Short mmCIF file of C-alpha atoms and ligand atoms in Angstrom, two decimals:
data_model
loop_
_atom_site.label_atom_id
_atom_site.label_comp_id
_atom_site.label_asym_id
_atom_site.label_seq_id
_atom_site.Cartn_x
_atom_site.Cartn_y
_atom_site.Cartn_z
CA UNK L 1 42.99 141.65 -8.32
CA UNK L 2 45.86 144.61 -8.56
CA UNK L 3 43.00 147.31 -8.43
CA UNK L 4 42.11 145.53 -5.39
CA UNK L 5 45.00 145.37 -3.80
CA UNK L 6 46.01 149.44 -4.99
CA UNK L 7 42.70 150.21 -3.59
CA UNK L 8 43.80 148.85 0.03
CA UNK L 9 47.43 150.14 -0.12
CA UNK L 10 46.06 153.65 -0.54
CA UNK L 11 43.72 153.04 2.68
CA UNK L 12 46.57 151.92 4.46
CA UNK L 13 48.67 154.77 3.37
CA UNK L 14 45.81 156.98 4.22
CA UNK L 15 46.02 156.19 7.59
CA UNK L 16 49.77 156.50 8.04
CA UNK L 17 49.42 160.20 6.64
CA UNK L 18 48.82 162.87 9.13
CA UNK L 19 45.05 164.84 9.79
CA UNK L 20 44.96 168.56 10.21
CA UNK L 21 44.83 168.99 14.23
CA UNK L 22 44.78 166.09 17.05
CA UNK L 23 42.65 165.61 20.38
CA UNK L 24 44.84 164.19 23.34
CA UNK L 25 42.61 162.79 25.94
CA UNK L 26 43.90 162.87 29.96
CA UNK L 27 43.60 159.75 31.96
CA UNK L 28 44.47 161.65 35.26
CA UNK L 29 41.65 164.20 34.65
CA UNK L 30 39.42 161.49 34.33
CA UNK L 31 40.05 159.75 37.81
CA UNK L 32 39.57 163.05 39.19
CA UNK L 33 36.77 163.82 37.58
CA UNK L 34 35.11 160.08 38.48
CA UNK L 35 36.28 160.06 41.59
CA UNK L 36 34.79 163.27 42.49
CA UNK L 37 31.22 162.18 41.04
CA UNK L 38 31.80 159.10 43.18
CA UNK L 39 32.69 161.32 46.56
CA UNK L 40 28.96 163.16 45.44
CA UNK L 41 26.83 160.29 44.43
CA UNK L 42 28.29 157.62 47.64
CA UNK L 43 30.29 154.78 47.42
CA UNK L 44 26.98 152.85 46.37
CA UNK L 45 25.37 154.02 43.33
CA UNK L 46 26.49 152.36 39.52
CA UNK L 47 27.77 154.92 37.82
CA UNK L 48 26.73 154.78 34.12
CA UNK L 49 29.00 156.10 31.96
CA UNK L 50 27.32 158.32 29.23
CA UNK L 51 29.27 158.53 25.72
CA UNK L 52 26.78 159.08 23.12
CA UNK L 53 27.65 161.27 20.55
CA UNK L 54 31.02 159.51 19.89
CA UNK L 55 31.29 160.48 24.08
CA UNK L 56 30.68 163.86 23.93
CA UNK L 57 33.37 164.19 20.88
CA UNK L 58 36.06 162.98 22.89
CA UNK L 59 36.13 159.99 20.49
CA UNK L 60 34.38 156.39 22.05
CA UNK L 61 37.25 154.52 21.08
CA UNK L 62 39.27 156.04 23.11
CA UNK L 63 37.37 157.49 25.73
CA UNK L 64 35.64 153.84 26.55
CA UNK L 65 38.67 152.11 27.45
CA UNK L 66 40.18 154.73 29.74
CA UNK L 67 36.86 154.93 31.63
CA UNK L 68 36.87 151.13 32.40
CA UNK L 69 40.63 151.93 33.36
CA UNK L 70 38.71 153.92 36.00
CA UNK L 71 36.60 150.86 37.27
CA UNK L 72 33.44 152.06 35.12
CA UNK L 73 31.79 149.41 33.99
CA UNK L 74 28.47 150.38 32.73
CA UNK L 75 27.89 152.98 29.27
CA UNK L 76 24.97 154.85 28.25
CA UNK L 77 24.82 155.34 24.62
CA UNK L 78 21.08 157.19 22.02
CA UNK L 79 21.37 154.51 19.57
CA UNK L 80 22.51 151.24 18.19
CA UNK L 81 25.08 152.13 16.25
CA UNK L 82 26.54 154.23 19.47
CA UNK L 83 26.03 150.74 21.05
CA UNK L 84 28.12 148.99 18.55
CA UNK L 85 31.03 151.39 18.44
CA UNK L 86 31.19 150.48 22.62
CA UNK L 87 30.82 147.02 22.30
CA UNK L 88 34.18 147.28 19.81
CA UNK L 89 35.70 149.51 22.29
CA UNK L 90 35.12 147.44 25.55
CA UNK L 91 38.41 145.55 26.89
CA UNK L 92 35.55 144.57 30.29
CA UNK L 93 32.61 142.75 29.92
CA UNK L 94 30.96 146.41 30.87
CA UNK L 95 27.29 146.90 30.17
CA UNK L 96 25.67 149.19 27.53
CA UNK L 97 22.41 150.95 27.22
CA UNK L 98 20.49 152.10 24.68
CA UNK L 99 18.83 155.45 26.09
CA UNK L 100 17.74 156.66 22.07
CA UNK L 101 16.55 155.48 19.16
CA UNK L 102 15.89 151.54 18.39
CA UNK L 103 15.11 150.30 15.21
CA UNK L 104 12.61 147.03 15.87
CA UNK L 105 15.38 145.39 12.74
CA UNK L 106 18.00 146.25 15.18
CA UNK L 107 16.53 144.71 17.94
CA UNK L 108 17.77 141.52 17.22
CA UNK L 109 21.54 142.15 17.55
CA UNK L 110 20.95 144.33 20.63
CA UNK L 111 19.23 141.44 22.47
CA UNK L 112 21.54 138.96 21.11
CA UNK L 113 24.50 140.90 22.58
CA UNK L 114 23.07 141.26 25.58
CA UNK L 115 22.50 145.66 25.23
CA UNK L 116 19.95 147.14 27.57
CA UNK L 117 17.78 149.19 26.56
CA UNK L 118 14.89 152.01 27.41
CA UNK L 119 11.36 151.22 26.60
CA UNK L 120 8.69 153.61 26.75
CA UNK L 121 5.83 152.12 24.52
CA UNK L 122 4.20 149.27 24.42
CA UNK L 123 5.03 147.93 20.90
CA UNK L 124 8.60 148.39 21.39
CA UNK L 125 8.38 146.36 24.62
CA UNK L 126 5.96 143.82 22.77
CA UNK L 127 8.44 143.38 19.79
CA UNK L 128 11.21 142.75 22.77
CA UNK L 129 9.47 140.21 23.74
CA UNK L 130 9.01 138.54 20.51
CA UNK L 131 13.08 139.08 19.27
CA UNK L 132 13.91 137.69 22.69
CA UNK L 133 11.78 134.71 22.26
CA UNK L 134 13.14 134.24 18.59
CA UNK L 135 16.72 134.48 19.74
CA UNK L 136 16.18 132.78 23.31
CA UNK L 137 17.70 135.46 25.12
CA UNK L 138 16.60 137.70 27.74
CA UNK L 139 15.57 141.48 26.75
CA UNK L 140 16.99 143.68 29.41
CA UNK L 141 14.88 146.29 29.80
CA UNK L 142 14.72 149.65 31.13
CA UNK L 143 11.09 150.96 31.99
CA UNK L 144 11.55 154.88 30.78
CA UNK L 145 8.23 156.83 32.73
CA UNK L 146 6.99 159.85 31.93
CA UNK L 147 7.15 162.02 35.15
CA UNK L 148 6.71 165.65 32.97
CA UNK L 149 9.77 166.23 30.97
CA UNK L 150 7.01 165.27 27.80
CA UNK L 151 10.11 163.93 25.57
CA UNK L 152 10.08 159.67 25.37
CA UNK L 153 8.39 158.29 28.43
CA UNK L 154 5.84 155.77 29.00
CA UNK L 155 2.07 157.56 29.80
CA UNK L 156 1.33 156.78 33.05
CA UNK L 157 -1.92 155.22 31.72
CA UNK L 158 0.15 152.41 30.16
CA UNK L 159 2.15 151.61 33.39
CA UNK L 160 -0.26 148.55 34.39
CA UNK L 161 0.00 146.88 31.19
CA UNK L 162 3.92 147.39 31.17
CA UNK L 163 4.19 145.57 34.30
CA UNK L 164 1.61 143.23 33.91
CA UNK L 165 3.39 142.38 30.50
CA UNK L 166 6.99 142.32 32.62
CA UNK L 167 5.55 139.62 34.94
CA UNK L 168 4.03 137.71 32.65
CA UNK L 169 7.20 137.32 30.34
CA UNK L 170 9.76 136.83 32.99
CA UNK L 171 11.64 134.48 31.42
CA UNK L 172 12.40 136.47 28.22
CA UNK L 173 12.05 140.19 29.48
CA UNK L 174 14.49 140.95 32.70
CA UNK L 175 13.01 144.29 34.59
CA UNK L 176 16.51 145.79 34.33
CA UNK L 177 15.67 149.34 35.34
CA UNK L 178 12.78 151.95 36.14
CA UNK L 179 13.91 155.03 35.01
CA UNK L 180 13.34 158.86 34.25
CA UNK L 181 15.31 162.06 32.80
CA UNK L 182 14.90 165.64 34.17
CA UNK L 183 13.77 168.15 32.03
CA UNK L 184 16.69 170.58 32.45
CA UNK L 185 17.83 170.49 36.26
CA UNK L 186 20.92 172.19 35.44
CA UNK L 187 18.69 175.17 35.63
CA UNK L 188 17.79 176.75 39.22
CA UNK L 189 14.68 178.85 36.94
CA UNK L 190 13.01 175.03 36.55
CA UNK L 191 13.26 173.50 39.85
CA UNK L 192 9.31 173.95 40.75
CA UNK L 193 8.95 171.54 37.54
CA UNK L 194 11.69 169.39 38.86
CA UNK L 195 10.65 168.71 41.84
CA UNK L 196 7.04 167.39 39.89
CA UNK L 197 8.94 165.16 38.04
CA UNK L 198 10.84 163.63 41.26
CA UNK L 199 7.33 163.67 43.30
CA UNK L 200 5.76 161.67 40.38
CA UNK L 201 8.76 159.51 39.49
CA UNK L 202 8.04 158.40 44.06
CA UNK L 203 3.91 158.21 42.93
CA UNK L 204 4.82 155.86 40.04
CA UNK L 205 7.43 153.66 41.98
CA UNK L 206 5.16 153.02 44.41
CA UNK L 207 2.57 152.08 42.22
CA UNK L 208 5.28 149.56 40.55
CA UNK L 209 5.75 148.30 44.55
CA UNK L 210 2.36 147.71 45.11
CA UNK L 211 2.14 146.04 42.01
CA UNK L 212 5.28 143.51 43.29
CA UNK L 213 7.15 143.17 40.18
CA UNK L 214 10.46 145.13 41.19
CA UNK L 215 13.00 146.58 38.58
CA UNK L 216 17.02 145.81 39.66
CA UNK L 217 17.61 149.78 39.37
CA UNK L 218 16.20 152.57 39.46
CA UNK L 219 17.50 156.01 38.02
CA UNK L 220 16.91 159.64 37.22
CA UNK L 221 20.27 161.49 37.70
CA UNK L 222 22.38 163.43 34.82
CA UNK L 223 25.27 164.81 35.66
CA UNK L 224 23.92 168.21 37.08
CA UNK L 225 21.49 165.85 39.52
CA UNK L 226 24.27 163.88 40.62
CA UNK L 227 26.76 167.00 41.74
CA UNK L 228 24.12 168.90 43.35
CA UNK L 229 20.67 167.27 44.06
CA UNK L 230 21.29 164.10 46.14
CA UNK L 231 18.03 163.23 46.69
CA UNK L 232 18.22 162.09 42.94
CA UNK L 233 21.04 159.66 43.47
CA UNK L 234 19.06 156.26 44.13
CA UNK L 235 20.63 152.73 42.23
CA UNK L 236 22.64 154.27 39.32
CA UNK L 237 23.58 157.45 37.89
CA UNK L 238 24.12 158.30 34.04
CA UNK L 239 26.98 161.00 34.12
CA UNK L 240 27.97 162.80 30.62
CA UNK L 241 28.95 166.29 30.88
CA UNK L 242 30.78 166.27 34.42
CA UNK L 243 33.15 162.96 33.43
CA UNK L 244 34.24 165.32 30.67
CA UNK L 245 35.44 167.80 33.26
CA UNK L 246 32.68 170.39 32.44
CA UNK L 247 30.35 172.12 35.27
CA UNK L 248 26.92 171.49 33.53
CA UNK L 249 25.78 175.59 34.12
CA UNK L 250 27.10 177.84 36.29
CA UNK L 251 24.00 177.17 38.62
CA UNK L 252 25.32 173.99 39.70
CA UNK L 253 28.76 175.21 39.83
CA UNK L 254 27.28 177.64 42.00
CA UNK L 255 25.33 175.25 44.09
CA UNK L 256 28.17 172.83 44.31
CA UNK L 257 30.55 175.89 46.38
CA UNK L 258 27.20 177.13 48.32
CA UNK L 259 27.05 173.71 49.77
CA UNK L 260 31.02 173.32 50.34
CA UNK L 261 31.76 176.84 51.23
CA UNK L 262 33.76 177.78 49.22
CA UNK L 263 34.56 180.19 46.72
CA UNK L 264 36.54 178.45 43.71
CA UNK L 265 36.63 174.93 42.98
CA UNK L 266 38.82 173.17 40.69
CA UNK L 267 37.69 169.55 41.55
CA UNK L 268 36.88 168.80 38.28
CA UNK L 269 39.61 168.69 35.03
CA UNK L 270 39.03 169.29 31.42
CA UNK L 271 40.06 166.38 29.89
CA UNK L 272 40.66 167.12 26.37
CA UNK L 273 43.29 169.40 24.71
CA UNK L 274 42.99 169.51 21.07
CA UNK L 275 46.15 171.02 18.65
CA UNK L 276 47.33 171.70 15.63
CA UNK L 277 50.83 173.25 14.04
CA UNK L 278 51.76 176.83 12.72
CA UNK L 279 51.18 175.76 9.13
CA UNK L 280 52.46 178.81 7.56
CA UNK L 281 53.56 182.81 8.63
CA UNK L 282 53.12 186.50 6.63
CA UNK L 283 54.13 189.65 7.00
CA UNK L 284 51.56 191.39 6.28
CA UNK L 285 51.57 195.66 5.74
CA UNK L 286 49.14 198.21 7.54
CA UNK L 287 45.71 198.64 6.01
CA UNK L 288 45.68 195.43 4.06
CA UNK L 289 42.71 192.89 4.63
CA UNK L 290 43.33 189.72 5.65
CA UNK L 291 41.99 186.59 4.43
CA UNK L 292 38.40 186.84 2.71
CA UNK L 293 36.47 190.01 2.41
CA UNK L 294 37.08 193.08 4.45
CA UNK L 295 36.08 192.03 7.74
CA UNK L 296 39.91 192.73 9.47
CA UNK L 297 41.99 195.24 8.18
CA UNK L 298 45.43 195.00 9.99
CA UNK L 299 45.63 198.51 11.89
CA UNK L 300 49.53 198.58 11.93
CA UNK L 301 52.34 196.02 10.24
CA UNK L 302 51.64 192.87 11.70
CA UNK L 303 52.85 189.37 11.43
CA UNK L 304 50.37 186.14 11.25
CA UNK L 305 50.63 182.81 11.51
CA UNK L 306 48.24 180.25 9.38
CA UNK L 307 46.17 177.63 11.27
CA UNK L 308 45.31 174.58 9.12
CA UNK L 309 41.67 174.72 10.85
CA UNK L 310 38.26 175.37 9.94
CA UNK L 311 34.93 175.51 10.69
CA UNK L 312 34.84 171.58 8.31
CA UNK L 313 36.93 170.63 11.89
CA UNK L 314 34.44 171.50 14.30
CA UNK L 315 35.91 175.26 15.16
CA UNK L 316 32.97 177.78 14.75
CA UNK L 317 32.79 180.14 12.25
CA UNK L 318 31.16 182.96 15.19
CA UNK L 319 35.16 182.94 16.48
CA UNK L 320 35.96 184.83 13.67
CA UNK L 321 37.90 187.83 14.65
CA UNK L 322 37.14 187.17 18.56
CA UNK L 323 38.83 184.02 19.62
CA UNK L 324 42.26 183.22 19.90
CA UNK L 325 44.69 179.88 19.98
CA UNK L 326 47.77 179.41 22.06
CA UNK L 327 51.46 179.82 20.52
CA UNK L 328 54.72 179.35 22.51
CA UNK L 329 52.08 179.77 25.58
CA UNK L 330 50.80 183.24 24.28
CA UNK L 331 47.92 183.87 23.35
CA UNK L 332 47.28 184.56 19.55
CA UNK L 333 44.23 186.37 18.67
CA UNK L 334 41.95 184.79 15.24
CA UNK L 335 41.94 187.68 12.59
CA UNK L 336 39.65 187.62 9.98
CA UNK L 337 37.08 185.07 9.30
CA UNK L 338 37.17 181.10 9.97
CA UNK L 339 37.24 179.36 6.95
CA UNK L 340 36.20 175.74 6.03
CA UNK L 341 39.40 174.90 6.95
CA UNK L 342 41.90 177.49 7.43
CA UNK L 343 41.94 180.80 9.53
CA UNK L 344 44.86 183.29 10.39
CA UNK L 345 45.90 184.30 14.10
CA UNK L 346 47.69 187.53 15.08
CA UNK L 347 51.39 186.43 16.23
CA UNK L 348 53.37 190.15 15.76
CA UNK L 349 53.81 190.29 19.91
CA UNK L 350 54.40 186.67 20.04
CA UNK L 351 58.36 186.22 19.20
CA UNK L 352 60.45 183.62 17.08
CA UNK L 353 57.12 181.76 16.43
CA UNK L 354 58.05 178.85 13.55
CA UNK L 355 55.99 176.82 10.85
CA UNK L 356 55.61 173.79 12.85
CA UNK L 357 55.14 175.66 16.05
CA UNK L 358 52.09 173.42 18.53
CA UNK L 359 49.16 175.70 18.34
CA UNK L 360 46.77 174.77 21.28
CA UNK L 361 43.01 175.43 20.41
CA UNK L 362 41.02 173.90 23.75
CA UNK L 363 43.76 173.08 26.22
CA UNK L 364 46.62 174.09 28.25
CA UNK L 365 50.27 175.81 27.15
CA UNK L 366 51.96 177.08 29.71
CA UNK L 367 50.66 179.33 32.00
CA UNK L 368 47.54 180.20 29.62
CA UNK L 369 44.48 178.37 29.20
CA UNK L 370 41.86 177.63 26.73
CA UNK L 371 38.26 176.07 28.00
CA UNK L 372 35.77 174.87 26.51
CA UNK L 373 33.66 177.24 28.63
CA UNK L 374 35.06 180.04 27.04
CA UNK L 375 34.52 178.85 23.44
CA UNK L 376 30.21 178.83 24.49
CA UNK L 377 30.56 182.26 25.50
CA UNK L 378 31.68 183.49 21.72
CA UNK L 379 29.50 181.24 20.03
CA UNK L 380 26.71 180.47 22.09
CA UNK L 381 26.86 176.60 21.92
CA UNK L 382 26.24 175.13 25.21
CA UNK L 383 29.86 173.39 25.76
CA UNK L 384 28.18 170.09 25.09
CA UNK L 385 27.18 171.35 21.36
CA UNK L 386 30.99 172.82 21.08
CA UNK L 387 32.46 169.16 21.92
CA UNK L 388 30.03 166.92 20.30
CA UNK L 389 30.55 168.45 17.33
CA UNK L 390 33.96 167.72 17.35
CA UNK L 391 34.74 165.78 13.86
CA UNK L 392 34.95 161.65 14.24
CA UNK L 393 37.99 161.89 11.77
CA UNK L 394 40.21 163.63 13.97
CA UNK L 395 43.12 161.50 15.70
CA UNK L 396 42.20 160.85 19.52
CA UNK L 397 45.17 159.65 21.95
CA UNK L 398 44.93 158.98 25.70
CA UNK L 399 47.63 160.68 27.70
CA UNK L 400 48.62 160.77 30.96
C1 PLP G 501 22.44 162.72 27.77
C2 PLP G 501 21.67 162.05 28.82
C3 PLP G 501 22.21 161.93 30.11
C4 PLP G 501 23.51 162.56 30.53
O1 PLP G 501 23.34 163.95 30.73
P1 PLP G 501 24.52 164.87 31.29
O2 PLP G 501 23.83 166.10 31.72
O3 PLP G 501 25.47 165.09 30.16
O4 PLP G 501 25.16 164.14 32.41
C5 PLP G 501 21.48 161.19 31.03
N1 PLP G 501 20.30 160.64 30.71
C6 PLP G 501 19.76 160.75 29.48
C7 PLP G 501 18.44 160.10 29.19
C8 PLP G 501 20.42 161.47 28.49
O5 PLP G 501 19.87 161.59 27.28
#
């Protein structure tokens, strides 16, 4: 009984210590950003929220709450577990989908709690059936086709027996949503093979009309489809990247100021800033090395400052020596190599810098700026790889 109860104080006093570094989430940014998706995709469209991979490492938990603070009321997650963590998130009755992965010994709690979900075989939508008859529920279903992309999709071949199966199970298998993803229409280089995917998305609908069993929605937009193809934009969207505040390439960036004339837009607001504290400071003497190995040999006296951050927290190793943090709105250049979880920054022209000091590492600090852009051009992660890989464990707090 006392080794029990030890064991849970020391959880509990876990959590009341501090991590290394903390994300702070902005509620503003996100009604800017969602209202500016809205302004492209028309007051009509359901805008599904996308937040897999613990939303685009922003943190679910966090993230879920202040979207529904935004009016959204329907997620996209790529698995059940994802699907979970929104359920526990949820202060609406919002709806999730399950875009991904489903295990058929999942499938029961999915349809029990009412989660949509993508289908693109038949023996997942045949096991729907039978978990929906088992827990007398309804499956809600989304009918993924294959229009070209070639990743999950139903074959075209199989379309008849989809909807024939549909109809016939009516009363345990609601036709929720017909549905397809491009295969990269952020890029301008793949359009001829998006526009095949669009033409056979309109073959395969029509084929579903004819037939006379109608889905409640259909869909095909990402983010980079709903801010500059609106052709795409039909019952619902599923936005990631863009509710984040990030263009999805410079292509659509591009594309977005060709079609509004203009030539900067700042429509759309990072919403994370992620920091950490001046953990320690050295004076260190010209031509010794810093940190481990020989890759940076200070070139004069210099003074650094210690970052308690490593490439354990999500901050690339390829920085090494090329990025830089913010300190006392400066920036501070990285010096030496990024450790698993510690790495030095330059601070000599930086003055009266303290242990304790904030040390921004994505964000804002006065008049400078750190984007998450800017970390893909060092490291070449796309910013969705840079974000995503952003550590669950780290602290996530919603701010104005
Ligand atoms: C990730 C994903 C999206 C969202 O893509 P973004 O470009 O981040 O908006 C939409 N649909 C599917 C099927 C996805 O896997």
């Amino acid at each position: 009984m006392d080794s029990v109860n030890t064991i849970k104080q020391d959880i509990q006093n876990q959590r009341m210590v501090n991590h290394s570094s903390r994300i702070l989430l902005s509620q503003s940014a996100l009604e800017q950003n969602l209202s500016f998706i809205r302004k492209k995709v028309g007051s009509e469209a359901i805008i599904s929220s996308v937040v897999k991979a613990n939303a685009y490492g922003h943190g679910i938990e966090t993230f879920v709450p202040m979207a529904e603070e935004c009016g959204i009321r329907h997620f996209a997650v790529a698995s059940s577990h994802e699907a979970s963590e929104v359920l526990d998130a949820r202060t609406t009755d919002a709806a999730v989908t399950i875009m991904g992965i489903l295990y058929d010994d999942d499938l029961h709690w999915v349809i029990e709690h009412e989660v949509e979900f993508f289908v693109f075989d038949m023996p997942r939508l045949k096991k729907a059936l039978e978990v929906a008859q088992a827990v007398d529920k309804k499956a809600l279903i989304h009918l993924e086709v294959e229009t070209g992309g070639n990743r999950t999709g139903l074959p075209e071949e199989k379309l008849d027996e989809a909807l024939q199966f549909l109809k016939k199970h009516v009363e345990h298998l609601r036709f929720k949503g017909f549905c397809t993803h491009f295969a990269g229409i952020e890029t301008l280089a793949n359009q001829f093979r998006i526009a095949r995917q669009q033409q056979k998305f309109d073959e395969l609908y029509n084929r579903v009309e004819e037939f006379g069993h109608l889905p409640e929605l259909r869909h095909s937009a990402c983010s980079a489809a709903a801010l500059a193809f609106p052709d795409t934009v039909m019952d619902m969207v599923r936005v990631g990247t863009a509710q984040y505040g990030m263009w999805p390439s410079p292509d659509i960036y591009n594309m977005h100021l060709k079609q509004t004339n203009k030539l900067k837009d700042s429509s759309m607001k990072q919403l994370l800033t992620w920091k950490t504290d001046v953990m320690h400071i050295k004076q260190i003497k010209k031509d010794e090395f810093i940190g481990y190995g020989t890759s940076y040999q200070a070139p004069k006296d210099m003074i650094t400052a210690v970052v308690p951050i490593g490439y354990s927290n999500g901050f690339a190793k390829a920085l090494s020596n090329l990025g830089y943090v913010l300190i006392k709105g400066k920036k501070a250049p990285i010096v030496g190599l990024i450790n698993m979880n510690v790495f030095m920054v330059d601070i000599t022209d930086i003055a009266g810098v303290q242990v304790g000091d904030v040390v921004v590492l994505i964000g804002q600090q006065g008049e400078e700026k750190i984007t998450i852009r800017s970390f893909s051009e060092f490291t070449k992660f796309i910013n969705n790889e840079f974000v995503s890989r952003l550590p669950t464990a780290i602290p996530r707090e919603t701010v104005s």
